[in-house]
CSV table of C-alpha atoms in Angstrom, one decimal:
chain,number,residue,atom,x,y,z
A,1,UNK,CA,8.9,-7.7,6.0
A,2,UNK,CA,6.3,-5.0,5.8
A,3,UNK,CA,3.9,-4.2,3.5
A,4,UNK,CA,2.3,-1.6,2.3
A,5,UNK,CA,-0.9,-0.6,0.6
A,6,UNK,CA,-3.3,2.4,-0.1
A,7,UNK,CA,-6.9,1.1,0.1
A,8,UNK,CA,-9.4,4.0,-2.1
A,9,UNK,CA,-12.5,3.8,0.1
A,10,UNK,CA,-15.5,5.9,-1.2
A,11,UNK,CA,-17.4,7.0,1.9
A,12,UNK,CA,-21.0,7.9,2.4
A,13,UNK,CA,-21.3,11.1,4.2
A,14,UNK,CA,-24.3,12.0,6.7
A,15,UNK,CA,-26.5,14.7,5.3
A,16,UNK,CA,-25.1,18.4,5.8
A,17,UNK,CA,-21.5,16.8,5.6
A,18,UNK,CA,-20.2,17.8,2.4
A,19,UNK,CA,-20.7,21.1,3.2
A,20,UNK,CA,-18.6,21.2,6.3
A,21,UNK,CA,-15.6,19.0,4.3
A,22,UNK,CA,-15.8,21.3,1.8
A,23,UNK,CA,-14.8,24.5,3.9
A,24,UNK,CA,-12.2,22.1,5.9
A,25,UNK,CA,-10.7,21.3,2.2
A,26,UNK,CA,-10.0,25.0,1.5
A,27,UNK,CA,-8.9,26.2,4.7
A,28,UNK,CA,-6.5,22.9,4.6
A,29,UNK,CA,-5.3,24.2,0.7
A,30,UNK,CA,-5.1,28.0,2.1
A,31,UNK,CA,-2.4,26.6,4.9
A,32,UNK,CA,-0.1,24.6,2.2
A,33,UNK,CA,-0.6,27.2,-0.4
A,34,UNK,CA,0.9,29.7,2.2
A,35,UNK,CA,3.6,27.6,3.7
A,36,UNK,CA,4.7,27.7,0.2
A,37,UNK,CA,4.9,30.8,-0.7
A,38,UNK,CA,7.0,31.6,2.5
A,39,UNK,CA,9.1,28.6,2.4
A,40,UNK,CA,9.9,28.9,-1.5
A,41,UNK,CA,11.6,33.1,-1.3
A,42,UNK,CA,12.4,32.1,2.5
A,43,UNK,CA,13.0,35.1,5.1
A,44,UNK,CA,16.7,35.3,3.8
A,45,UNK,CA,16.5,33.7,0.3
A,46,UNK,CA,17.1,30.7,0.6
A,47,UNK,CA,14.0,27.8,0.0
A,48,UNK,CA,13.3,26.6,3.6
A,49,UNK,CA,13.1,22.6,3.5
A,50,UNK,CA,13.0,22.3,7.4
A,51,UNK,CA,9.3,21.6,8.5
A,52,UNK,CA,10.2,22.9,11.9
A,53,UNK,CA,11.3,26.4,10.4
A,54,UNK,CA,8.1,26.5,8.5
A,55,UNK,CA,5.8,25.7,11.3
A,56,UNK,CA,7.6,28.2,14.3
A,57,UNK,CA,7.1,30.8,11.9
A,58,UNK,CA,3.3,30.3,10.1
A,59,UNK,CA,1.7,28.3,13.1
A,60,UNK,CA,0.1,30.9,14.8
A,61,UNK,CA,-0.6,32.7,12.2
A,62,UNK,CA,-2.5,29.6,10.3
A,63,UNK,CA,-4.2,29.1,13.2
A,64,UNK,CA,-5.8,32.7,13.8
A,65,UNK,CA,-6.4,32.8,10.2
A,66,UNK,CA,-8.4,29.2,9.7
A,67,UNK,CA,-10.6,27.5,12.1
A,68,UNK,CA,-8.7,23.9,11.9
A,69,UNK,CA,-7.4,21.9,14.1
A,70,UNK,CA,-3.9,22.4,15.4
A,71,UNK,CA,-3.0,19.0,13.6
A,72,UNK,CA,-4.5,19.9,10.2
A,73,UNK,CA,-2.9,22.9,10.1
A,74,UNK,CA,0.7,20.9,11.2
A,75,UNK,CA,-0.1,18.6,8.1
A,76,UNK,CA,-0.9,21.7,6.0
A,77,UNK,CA,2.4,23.5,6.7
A,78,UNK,CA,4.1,19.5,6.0
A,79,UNK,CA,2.7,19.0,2.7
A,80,UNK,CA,4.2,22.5,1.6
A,81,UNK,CA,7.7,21.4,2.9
A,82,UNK,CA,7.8,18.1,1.7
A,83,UNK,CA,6.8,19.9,-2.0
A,84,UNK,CA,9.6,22.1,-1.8
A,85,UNK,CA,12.0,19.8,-0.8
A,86,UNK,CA,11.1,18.0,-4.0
A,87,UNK,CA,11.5,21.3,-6.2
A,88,UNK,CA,14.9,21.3,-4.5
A,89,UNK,CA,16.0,18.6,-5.5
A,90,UNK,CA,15.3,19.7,-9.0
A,91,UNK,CA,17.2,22.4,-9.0
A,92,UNK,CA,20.1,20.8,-7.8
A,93,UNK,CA,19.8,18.4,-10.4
A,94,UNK,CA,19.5,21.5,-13.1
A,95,UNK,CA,16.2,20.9,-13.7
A,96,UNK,CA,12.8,23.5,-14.6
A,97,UNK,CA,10.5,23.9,-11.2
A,98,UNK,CA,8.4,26.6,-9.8
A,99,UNK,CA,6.7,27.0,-6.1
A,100,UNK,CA,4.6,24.4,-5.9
A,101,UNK,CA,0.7,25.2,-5.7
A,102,UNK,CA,-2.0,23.3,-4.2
A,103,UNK,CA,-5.8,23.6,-6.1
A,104,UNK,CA,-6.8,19.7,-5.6
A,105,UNK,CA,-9.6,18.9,-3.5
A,106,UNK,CA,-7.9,16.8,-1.0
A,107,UNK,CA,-6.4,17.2,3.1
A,108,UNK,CA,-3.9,15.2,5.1
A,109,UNK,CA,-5.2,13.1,8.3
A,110,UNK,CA,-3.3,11.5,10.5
A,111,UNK,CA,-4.4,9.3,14.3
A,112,UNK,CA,-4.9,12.6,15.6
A,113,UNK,CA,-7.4,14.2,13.5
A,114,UNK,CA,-8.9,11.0,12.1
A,115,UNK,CA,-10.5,7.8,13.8
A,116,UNK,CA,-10.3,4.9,11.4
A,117,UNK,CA,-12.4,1.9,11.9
A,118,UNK,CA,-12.6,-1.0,9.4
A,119,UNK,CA,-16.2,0.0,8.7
A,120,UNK,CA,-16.2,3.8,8.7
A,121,UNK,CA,-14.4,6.9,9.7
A,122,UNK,CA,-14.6,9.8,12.4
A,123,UNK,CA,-13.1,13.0,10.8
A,124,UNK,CA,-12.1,16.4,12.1
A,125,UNK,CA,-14.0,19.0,10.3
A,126,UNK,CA,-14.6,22.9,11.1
A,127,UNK,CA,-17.8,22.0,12.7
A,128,UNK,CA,-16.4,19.5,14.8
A,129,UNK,CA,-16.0,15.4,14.2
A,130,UNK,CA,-17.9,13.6,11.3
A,131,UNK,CA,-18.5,10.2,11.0
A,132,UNK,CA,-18.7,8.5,7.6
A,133,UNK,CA,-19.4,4.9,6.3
A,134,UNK,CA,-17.3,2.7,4.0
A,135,UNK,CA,-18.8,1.9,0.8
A,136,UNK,CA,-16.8,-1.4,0.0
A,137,UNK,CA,-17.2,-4.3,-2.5
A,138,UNK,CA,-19.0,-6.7,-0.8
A,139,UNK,CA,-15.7,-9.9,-2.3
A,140,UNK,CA,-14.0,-9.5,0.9
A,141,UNK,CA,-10.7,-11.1,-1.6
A,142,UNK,CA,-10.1,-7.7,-3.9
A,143,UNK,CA,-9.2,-4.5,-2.8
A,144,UNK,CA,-9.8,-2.3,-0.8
A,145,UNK,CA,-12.4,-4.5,1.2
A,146,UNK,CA,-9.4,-7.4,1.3
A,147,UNK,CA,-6.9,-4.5,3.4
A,148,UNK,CA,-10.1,-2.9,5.2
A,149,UNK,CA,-11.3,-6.0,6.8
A,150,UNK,CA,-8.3,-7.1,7.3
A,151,UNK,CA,-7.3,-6.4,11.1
A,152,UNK,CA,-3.4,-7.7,10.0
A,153,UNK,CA,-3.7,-4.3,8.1
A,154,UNK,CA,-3.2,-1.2,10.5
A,155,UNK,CA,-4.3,2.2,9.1
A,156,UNK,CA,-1.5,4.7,9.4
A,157,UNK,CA,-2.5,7.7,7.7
A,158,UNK,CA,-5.1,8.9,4.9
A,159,UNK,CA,-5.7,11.5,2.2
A,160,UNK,CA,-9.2,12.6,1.4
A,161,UNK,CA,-10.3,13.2,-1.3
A,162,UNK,CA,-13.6,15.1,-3.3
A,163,UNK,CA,-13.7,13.8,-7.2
A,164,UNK,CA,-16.9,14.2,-9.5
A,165,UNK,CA,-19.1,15.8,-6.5
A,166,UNK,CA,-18.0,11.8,-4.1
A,167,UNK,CA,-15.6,11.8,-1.0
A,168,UNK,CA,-13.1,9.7,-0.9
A,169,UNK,CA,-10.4,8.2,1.7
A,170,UNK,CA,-7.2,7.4,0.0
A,171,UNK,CA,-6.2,6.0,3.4
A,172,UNK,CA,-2.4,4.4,3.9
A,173,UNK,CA,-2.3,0.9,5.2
A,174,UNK,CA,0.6,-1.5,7.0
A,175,UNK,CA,1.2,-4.8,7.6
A,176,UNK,CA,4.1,-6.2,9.2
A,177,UNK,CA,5.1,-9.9,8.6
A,178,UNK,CA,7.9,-11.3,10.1
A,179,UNK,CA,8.2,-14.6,7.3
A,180,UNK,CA,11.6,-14.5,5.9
A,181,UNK,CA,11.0,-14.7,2.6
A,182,UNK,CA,12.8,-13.9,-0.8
A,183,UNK,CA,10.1,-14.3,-3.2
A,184,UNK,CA,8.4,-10.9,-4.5
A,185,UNK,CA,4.6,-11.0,-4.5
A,186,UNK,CA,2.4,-10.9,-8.2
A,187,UNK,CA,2.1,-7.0,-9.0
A,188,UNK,CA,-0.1,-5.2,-11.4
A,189,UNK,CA,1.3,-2.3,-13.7
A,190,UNK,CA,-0.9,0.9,-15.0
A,191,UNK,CA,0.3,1.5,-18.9
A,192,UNK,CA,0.3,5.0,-19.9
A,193,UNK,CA,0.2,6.3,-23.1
A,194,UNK,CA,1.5,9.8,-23.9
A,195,UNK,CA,0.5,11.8,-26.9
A,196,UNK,CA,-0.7,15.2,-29.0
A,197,UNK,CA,-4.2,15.0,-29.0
A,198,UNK,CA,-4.5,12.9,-25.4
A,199,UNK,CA,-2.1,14.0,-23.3
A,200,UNK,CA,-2.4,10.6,-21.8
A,201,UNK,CA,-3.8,7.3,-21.9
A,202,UNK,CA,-3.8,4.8,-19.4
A,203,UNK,CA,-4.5,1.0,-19.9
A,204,UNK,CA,-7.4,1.3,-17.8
A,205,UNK,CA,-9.2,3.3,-20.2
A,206,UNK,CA,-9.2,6.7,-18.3
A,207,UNK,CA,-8.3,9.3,-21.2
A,208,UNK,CA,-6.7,12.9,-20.2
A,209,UNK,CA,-7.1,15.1,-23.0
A,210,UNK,CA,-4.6,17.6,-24.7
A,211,UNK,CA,-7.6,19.9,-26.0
A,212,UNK,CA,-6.9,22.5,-22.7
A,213,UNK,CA,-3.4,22.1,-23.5
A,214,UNK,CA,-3.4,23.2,-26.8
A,215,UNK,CA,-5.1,25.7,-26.6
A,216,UNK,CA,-2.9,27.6,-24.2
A,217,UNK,CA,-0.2,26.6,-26.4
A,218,UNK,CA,-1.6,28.1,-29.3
A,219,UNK,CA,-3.0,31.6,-27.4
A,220,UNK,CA,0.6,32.0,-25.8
A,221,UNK,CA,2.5,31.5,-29.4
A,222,UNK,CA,0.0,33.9,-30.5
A,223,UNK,CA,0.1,36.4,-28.0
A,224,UNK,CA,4.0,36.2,-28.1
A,225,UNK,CA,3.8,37.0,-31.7
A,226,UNK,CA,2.0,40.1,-31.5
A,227,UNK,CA,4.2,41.8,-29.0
A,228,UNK,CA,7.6,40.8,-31.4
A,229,UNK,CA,5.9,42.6,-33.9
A,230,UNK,CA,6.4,45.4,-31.9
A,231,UNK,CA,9.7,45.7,-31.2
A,232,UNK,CA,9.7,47.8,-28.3
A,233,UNK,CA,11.5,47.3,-25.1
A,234,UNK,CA,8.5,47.2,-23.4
A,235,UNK,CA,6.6,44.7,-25.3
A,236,UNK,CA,10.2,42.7,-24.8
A,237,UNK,CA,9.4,43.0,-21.2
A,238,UNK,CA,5.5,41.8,-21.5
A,239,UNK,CA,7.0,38.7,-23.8
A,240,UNK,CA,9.0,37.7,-20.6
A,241,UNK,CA,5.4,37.9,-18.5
A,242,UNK,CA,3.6,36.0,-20.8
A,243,UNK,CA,6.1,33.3,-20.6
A,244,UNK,CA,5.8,33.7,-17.1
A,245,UNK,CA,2.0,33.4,-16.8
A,246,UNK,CA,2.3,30.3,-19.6
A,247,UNK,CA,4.7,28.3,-17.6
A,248,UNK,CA,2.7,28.6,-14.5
A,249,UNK,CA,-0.3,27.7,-15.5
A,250,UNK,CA,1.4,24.3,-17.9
A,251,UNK,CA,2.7,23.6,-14.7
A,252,UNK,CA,-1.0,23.6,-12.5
A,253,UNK,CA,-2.4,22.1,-15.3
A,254,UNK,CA,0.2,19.0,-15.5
A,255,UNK,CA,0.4,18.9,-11.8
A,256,UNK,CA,-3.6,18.3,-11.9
A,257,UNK,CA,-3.3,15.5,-14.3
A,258,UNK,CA,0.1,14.0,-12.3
A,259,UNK,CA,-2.4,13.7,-9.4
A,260,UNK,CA,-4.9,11.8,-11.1
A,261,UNK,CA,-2.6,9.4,-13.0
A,262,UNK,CA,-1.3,8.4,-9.5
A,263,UNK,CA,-4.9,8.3,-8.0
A,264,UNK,CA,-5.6,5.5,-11.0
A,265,UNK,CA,-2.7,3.7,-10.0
A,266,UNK,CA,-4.2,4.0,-6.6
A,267,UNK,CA,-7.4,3.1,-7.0
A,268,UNK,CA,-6.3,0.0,-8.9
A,269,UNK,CA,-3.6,-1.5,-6.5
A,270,UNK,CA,-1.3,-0.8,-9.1
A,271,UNK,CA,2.4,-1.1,-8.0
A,272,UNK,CA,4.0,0.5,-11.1
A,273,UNK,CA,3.2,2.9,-13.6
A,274,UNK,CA,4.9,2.1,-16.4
A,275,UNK,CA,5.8,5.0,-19.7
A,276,UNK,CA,7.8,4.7,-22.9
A,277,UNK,CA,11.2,5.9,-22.8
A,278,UNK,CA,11.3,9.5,-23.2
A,279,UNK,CA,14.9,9.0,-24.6
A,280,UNK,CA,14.0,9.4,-28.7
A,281,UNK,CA,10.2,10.9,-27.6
A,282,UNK,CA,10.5,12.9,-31.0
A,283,UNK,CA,11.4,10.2,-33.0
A,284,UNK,CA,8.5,8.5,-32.0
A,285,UNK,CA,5.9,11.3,-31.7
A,286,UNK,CA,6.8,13.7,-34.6
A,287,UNK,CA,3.8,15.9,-35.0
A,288,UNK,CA,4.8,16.5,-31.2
A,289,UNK,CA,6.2,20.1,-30.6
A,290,UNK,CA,8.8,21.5,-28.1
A,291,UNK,CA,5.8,22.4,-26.1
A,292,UNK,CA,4.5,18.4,-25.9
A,293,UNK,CA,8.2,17.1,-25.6
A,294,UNK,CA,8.4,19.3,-22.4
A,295,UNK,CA,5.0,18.8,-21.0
A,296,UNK,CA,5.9,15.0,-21.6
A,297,UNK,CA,9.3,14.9,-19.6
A,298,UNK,CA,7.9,17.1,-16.5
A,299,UNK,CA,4.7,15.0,-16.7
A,300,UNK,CA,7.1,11.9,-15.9
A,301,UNK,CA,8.9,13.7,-13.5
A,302,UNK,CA,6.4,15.2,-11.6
A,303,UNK,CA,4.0,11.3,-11.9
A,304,UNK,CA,7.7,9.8,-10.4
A,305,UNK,CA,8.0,11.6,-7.1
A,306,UNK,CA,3.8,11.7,-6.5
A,307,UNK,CA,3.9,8.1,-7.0
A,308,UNK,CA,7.0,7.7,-4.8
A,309,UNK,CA,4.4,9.1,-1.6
A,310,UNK,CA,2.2,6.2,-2.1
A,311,UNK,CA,4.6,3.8,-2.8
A,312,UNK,CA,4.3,3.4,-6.1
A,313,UNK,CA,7.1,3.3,-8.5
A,314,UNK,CA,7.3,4.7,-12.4
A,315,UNK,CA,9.2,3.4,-14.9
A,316,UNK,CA,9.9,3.6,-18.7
A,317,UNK,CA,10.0,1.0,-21.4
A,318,UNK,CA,11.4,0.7,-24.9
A,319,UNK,CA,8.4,2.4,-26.8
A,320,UNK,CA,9.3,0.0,-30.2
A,321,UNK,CA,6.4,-0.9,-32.0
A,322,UNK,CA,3.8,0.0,-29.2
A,323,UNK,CA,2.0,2.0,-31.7
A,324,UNK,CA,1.8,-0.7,-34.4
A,325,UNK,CA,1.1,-4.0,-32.1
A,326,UNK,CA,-2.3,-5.4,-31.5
A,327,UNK,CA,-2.1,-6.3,-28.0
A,328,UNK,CA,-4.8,-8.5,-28.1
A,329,UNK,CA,-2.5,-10.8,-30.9
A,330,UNK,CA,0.4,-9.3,-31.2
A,331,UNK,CA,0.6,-9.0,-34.6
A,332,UNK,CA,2.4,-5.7,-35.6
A,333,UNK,CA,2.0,-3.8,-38.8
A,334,UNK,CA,2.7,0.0,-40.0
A,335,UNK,CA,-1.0,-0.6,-41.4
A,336,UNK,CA,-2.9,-1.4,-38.0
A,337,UNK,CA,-2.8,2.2,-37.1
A,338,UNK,CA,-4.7,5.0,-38.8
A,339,UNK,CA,-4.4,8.6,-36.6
A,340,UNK,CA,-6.4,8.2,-33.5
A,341,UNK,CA,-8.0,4.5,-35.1
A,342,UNK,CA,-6.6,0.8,-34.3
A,343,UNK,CA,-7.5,-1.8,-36.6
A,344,UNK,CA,-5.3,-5.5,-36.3
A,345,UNK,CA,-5.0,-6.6,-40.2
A,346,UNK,CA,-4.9,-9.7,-38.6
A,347,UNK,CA,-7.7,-10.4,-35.6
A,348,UNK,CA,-9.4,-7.5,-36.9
A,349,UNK,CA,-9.3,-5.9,-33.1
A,350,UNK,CA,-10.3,-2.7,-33.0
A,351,UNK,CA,-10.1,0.2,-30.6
A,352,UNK,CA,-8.5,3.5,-29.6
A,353,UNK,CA,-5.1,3.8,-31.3
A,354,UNK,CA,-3.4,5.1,-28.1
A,355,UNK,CA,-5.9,3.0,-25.4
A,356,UNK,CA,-3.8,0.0,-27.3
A,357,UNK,CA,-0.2,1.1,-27.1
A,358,UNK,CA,-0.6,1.9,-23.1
A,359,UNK,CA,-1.5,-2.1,-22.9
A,360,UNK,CA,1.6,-2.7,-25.5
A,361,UNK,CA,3.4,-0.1,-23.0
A,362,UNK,CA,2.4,-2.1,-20.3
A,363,UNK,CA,3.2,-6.0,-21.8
A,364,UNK,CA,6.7,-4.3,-22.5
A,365,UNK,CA,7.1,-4.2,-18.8
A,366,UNK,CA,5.9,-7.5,-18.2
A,367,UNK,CA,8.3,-8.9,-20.8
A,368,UNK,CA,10.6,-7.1,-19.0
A,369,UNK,CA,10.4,-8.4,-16.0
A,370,UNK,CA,10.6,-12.2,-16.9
A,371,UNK,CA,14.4,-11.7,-17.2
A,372,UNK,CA,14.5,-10.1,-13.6
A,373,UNK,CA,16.2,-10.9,-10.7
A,374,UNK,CA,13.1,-12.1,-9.0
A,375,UNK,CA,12.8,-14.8,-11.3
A,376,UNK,CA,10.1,-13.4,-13.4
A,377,UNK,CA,7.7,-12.7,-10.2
A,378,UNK,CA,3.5,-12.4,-12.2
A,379,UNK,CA,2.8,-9.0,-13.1
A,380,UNK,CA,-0.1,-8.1,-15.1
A,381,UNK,CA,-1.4,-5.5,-16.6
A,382,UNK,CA,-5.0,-3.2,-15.0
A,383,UNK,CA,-7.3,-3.0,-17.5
A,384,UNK,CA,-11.0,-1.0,-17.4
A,385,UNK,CA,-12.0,-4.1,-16.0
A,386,UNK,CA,-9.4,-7.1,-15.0
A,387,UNK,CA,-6.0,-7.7,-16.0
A,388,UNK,CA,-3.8,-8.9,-19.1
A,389,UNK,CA,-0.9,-10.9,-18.7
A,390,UNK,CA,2.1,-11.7,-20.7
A,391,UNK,CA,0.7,-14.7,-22.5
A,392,UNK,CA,-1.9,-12.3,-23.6
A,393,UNK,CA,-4.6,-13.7,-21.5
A,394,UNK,CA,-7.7,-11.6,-20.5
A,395,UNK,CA,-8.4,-12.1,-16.8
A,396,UNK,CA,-11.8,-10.6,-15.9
A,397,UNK,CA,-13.2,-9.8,-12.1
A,398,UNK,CA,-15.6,-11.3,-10.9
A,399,UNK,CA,-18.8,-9.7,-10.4
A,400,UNK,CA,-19.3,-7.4,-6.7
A,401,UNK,CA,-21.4,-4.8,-5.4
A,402,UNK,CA,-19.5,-1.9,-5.3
């Protein structure tokens, strides 16, 4: 059986270094960014989805243009593909894409341009090969120190990563057992929240707010009101740019957050994130407009197939009563919600309305999952600090040196 695991290891970088993994970073983005543009018109109109098209015909040029390694701009070129492939797909299922873009902070490395050790990292950079320490937890039994450490783990690839001004190595770990074994191991679930004012909220406590959102939904709807005033053929045309422009940038903008949902899943060894079905979304969200119901849906879609890469898998859950139930009791009341405010008429627990239905999202998956096939294998839920099972039980980490 194999198993595998992403280990988020925040690295300390030698003085001069961020600088140098900076300029790597954008060349790595300018490579991906033009593989797919080329790949998504293709030279005869068709999307190219074959890595070895993509790279016979932008190699060389990549490589006069940038200053990376011959492997980093390989893995450039193959993180365009393996997008476009994914916007296929899409189509052929009928659904809305575009050509993907690529504005995150982040680079592939693989054995070639990347040394991993289980206490630091040597990394290919435009000025040549960096080394950087791990900063682990010093509990050698929670992640990622417990996969680091551990020599039955074998790094295979990483993703690194710059977030709030901090490097990070998002780095993809194996270990093969040979055990025969049926049983499935305990799991932990992210809960995520979907709304009007916060896009989304996961159980962990990481809000993403709707403010940006909004805001380009009310400028568009202006802007496209204007121009029907008109009447003219050409502001006709000019509406068909602005939903052009509109849709592109909804799409960078939920891309953006897709990424960091999956990077919370990530960063808390999560091995599902779990949503509320999408099915009756404006039943259950009715201030939501057609604008929200979309952004919801391609949020989903595009949180799927990102968590899919790291092994991760999404799912959705019967959304009934998440909005009303304490999940610290589990009393449920119309009354225990007021707008944005939680209140439990009952244990009197209070918090963020929608930071308590991504726990109640999540606790719908664990009830879930007691029925399973795997006879009812543990699964909690993260929390911004420990876990909450089904029973309703709090289950608090213990206290490390991160």
């Amino acid at each position: 059986m194999e198993y595998r695991r992403t280990a988020v290891i925040k690295l300390d970088t030698p003085e001069g270094a961020d600088t140098h993994l900076r300029e790597t970073i954008e060349q790595f983005k300018y490579c991906s960014n033009t593989a797919s543009e080329w790949c998504w018109h293709g030279d005869d109109g068709y999307h190219v989805t074959s890595k070895a098209k993509a790279e016979d015909a932008l190699y060389d040029q990549l490589r006069e243009d940038t200053n990376l390694t011959a492997n980093l701009v390989q893995k450039g070129i193959h993180q365009a593909v393996e997008s476009i492939k994914s916007g296929v797909e899409r189509l052929k299922n009928d659904q809305d894409t575009s050509r993907p873009t690529f504005s995150a902070d982040t680079a592939i490395y693989d054995k070639r341009s990347a040394t991993f050790h289980r206490d630091h990292v040597s990394l290919s950079t435009l000025d040549g090969r960096i080394e950087c320490d791990y900063i682990l937890p010093e509990n050698p039994e929670i992640p990622p120190t417990k996969y680091v450490t551990n020599e039955d783990f074998e790094f295979r690839r990483a993703t690194v990563h710059r977030r709030d001004g901090d490097w990070y190595l998002h780095a993809s770990m194996l270990k093969e057992d040979d055990t025969d074994t049926t049983t499935i191991g305990h799991r932990t679930v992210l809960g995520v929240d979907l709304g009007v004012n916060q896009l989304a909220v996961a159980s962990t406590g990481r809000f993403w707010s709707a403010d940006e959102f909004n805001h380009w939904k009310r400028e568009y709807e202006q802007r496209r009101c204007d121009l029907q005033k008109c009447g003219t053929r050409a502001a006709h045309d000019a509406i068909a740019g602005v939903e052009r422009k509109e849709d592109g940038r909804f799409e960078i903008f939920l891309h953006r957050v897709a990424n960091e949902i999956v990077a919370e899943a990530v960063e808390h060894d999560c091995s599902h994130i779990v949503f509320e079905d999408l099915t009756d979304i404006r039943e259950n969200v009715p201030e939501a407009s057609w604008h929200h119901l979309w952004a919801f849906r391609r949020l989903y879609e595009y949180v799927a197939y990102k968590a899919k890469e790291q092994g991760i898998k999404a799912v959705q859950v019967d959304p009934r009563n998440t909005s009303k139930r304490c999940s610290t009791c589990g009393f449920t009341h119309d009354d225990n919600r007021h707008g944005e405010d939680f209140e439990c008429l009952d244990c009197g627990y209070q918090n963020h309305a929608d930071y308590n239905a991504s726990k109640n999202i999540g606790l719908q998956y664990l009830r879930r999952r007691q029925n399973a096939d795997d006879g009812g294998a543990p699964v909690d839920v993260r929390l911004n600090r420990g876990t909450l099972n089904v029973s309703g039980e709090y289950d608090l980490p213990a206290v490390d040196a991160a």
